CSV table of C-alpha atoms and ligand atoms in Angstrom, one decimal:
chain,number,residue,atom,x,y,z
A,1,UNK,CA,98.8,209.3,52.4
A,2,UNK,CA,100.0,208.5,55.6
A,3,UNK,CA,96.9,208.1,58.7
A,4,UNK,CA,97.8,209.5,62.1
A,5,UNK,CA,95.0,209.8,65.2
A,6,UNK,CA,94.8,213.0,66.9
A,7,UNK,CA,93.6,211.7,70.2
A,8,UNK,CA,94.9,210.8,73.5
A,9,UNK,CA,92.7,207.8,74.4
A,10,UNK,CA,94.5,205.2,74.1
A,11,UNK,CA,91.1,202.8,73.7
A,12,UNK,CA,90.6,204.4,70.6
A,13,UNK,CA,94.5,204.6,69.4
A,14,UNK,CA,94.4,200.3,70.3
A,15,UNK,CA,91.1,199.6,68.4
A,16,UNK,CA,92.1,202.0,65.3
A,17,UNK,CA,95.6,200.6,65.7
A,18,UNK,CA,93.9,196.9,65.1
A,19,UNK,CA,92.8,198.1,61.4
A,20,UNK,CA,96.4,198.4,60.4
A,21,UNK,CA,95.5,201.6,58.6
A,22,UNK,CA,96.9,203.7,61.3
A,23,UNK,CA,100.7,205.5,60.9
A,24,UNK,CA,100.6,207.3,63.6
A,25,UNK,CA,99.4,209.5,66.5
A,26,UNK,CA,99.3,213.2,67.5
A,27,UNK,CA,98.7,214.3,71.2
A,28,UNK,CA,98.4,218.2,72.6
A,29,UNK,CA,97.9,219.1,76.0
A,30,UNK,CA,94.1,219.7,75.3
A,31,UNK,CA,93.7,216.2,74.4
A,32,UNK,CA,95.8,215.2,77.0
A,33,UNK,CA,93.8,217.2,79.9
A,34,UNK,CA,90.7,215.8,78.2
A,35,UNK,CA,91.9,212.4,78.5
A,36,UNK,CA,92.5,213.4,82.4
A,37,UNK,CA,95.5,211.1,82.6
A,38,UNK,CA,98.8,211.7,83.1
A,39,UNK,CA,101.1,213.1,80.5
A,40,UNK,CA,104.1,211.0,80.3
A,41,UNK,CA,102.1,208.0,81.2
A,42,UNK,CA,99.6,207.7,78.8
A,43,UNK,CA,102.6,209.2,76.1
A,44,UNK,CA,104.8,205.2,77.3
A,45,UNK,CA,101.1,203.9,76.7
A,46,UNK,CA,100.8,205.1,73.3
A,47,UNK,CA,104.2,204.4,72.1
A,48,UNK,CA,103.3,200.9,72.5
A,49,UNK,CA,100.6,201.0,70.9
A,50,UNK,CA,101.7,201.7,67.2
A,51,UNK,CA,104.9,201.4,65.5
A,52,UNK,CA,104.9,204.8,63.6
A,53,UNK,CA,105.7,208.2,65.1
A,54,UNK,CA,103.8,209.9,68.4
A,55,UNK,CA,103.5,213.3,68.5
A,56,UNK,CA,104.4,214.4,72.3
A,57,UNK,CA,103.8,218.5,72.8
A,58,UNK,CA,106.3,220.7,74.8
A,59,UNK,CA,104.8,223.0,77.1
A,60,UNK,CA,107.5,225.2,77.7
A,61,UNK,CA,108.7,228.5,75.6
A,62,UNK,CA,111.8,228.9,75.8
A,63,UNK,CA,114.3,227.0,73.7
A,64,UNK,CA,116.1,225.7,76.8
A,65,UNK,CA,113.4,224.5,78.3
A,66,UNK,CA,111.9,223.0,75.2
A,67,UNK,CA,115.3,221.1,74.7
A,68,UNK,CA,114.9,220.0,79.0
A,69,UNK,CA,111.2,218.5,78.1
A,70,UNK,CA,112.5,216.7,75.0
A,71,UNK,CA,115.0,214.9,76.4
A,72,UNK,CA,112.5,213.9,79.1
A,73,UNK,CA,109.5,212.8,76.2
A,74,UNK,CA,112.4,211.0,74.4
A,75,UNK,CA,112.7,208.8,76.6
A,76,UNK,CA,109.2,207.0,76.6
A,77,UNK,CA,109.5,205.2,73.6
A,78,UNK,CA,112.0,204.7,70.4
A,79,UNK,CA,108.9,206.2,68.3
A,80,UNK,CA,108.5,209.5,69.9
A,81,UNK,CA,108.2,212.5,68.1
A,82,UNK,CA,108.7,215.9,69.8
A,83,UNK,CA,105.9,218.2,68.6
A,84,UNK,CA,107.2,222.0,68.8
A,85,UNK,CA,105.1,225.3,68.6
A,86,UNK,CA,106.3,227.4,65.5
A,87,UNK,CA,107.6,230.4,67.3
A,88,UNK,CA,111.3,231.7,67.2
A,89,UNK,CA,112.0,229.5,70.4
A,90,UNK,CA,110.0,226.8,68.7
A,91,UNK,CA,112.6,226.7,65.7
A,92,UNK,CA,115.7,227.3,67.5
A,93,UNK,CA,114.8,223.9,69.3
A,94,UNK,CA,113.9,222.6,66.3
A,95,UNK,CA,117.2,222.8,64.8
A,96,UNK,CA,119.3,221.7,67.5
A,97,UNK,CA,116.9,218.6,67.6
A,98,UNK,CA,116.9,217.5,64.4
A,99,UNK,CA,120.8,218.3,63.9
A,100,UNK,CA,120.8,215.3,66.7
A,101,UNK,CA,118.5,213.1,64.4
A,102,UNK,CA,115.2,213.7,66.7
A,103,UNK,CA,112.5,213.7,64.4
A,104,UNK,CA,110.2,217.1,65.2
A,105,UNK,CA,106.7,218.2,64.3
A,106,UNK,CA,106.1,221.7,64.2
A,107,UNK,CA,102.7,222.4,65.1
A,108,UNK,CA,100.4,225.8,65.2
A,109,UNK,CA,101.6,226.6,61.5
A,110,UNK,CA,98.6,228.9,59.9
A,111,UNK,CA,101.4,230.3,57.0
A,112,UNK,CA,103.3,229.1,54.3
A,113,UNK,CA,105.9,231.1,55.2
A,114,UNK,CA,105.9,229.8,58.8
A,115,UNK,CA,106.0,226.3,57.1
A,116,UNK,CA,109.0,227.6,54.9
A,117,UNK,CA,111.2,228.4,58.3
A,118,UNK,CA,110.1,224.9,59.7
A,119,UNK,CA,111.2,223.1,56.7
A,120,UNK,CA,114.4,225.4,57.0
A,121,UNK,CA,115.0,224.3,60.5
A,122,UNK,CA,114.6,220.7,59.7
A,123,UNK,CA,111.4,219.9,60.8
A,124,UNK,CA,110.2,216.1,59.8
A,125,UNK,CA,106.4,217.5,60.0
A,126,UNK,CA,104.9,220.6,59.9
A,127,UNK,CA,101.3,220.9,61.1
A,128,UNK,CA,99.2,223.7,59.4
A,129,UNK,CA,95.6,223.7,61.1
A,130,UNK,CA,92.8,223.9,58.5
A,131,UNK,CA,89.7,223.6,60.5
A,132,UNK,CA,91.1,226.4,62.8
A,133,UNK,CA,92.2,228.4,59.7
A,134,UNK,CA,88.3,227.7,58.2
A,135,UNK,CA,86.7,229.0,61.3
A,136,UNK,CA,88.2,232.4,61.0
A,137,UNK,CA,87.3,233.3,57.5
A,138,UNK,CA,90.2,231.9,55.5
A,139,UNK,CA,90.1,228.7,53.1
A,140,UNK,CA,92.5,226.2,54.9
A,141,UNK,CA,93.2,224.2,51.8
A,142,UNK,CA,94.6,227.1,50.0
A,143,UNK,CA,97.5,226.9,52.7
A,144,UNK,CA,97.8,223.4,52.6
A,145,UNK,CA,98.1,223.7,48.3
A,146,UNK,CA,101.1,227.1,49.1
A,147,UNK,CA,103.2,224.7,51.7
A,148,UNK,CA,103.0,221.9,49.0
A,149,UNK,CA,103.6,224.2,46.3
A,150,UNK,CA,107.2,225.7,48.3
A,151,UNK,CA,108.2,222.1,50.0
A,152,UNK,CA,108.1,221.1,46.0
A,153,UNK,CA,110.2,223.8,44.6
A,154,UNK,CA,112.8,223.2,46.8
A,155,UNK,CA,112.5,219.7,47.3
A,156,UNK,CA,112.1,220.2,51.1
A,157,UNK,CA,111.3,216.7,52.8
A,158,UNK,CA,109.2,218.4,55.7
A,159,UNK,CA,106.1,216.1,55.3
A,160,UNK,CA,102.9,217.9,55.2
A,161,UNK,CA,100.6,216.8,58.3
A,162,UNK,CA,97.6,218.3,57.6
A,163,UNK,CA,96.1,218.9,61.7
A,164,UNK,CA,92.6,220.5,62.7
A,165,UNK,CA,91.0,218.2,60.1
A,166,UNK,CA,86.7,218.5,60.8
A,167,UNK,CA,85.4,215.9,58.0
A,168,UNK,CA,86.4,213.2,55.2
A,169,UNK,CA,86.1,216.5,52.4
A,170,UNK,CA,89.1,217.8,54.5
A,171,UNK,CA,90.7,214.5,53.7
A,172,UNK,CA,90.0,213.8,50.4
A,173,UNK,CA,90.9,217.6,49.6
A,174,UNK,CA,94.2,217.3,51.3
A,175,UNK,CA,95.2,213.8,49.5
A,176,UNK,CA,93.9,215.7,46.3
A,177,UNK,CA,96.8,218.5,46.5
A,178,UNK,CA,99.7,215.5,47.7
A,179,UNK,CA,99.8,216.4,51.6
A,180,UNK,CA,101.7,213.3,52.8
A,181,UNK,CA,100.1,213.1,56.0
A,182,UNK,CA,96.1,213.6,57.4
A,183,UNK,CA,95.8,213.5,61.3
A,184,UNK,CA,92.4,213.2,62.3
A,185,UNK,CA,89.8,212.9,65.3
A,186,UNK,CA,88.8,208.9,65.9
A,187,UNK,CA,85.5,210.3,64.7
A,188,UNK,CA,86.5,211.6,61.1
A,189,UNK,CA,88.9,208.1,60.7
A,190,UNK,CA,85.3,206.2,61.4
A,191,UNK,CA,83.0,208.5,58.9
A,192,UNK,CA,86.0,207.8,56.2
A,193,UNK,CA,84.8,204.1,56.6
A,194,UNK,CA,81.0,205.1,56.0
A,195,UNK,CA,78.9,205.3,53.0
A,196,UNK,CA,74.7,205.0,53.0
A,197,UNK,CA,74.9,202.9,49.5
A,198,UNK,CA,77.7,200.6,51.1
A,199,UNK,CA,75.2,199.9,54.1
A,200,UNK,CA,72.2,199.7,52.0
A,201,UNK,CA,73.9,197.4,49.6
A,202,UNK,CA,75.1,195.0,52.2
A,203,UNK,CA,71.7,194.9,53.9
A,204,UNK,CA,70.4,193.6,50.3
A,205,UNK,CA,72.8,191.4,49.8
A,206,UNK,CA,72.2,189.5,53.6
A,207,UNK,CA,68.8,189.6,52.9
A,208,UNK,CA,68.9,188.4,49.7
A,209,UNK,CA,71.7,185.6,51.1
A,210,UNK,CA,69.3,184.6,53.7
A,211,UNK,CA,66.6,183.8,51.2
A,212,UNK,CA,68.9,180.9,49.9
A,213,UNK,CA,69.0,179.3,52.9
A,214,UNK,CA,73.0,178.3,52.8
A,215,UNK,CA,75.6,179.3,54.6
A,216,UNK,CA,79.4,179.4,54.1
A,217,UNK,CA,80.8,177.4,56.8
B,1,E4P,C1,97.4,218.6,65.6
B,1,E4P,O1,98.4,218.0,65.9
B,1,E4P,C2,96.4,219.2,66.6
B,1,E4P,O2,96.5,218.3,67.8
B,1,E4P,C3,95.0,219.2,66.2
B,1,E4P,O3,94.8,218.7,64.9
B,1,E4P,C4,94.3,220.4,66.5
B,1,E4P,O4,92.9,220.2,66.1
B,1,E4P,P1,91.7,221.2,66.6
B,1,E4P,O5,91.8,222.5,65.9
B,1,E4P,O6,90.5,220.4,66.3
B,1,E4P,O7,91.9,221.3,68.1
């Protein structure tokens, strides 16, 4: 499963970056207001940054537009990745972008069969949201477990990027059903790293160590 960062500090993107666990990074223009910089800039910074694709959200909503803003994201960095809202606009830009070789992520997906017209338009990613889908009464896994089910009958390549992700259990449950891709909060990448008995055990083992009186080097 493929590791992106849904964040738009670029601290956080560097020292994640530094594990070499990361694969990628997803912006939206909440982040982006909460990081307070501005857009395109901190979009060149992050293309540095890593190697694998950034998500960079359209603002516009019509298709015109959207295609105007692309061209404009596209040319921050060779990795860019032009995120695009699922609406009828959304996947007429869609199309015409990835019939130029742009790779697209289609985000605000809360169906399957939205995720079966993104897959149809070409879409490299589709984003369903689970933790948004959670907080209104509905199991977001179940949609994530349909879009893998139809992207597997018909041998779609559409990668799953599983967005709104809360915890690790949305993690592990999303690796579970073969979603190719988790995006996460810098937080939820950290708690992934965390376990009480791995702590405990390690504080053993140094005190333990320390009782032999050696060291290593
Ligand atoms: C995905 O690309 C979105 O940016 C993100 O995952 C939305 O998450 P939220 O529901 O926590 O805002």
């Amino acid at each position: 499963m493929k590791f992106f960062v849904d964040t738009a500090d670029t601290a956080e993107i560097a020292d994640l970056a530094a594990t070499g666990l990361l694969d990628g990074v997803t912006t939206n223009p909440t982040l982006i207001a909460k990081s307070g910089r501005k857009f395109l800039e901190v979009i060149a910074e992050i293309a540095k940054l890593v190697d694998g694709p950034v998500s960079a959200e359209v603002v516009a909503t019509d298709t015109d537009s959207m295609l105007r803003e692309a061209a404009k994201l596209l040319t921050l960095g060779d990795n860019i990745c032009i995120k695009l809202p699922l609406t009828f606009d959304g996947l007429k830009a869609c199309k015409r972008l990835t019939d130029d070789g742009v790779k697209v992520n289609v985000t605000l997906c809360f169906s399957a069969t939205q995720a079966l017209l993104a897959a149809k338009a070409g879409a490299s990613f589709i984003s369903p949201f689970v933790g948004r889908h959670d907080d209104v009464g509905f199991d977001g896994m179940d949609l994530i477990a349909d879009i893998k089910q139809i992207y597997d009958n018909y041998d779609y390549r559409t990668e799953i990027l599983v967005a709104s992700i809360r915890h690790p259990v949305h993690v592990l449950q999303a690796a579970k059903i073969g979603a190719d891709v988790s995006t996460m909060p810098p937080n939820v990448i950290r708690q992934l790293f965390k376990h009480p008995l791995t702590d405990n055990g390690l504080k053993a083992f140094l005190e333990d160590w320390a009782k032999t009186g050696q060291s290593i080097l």
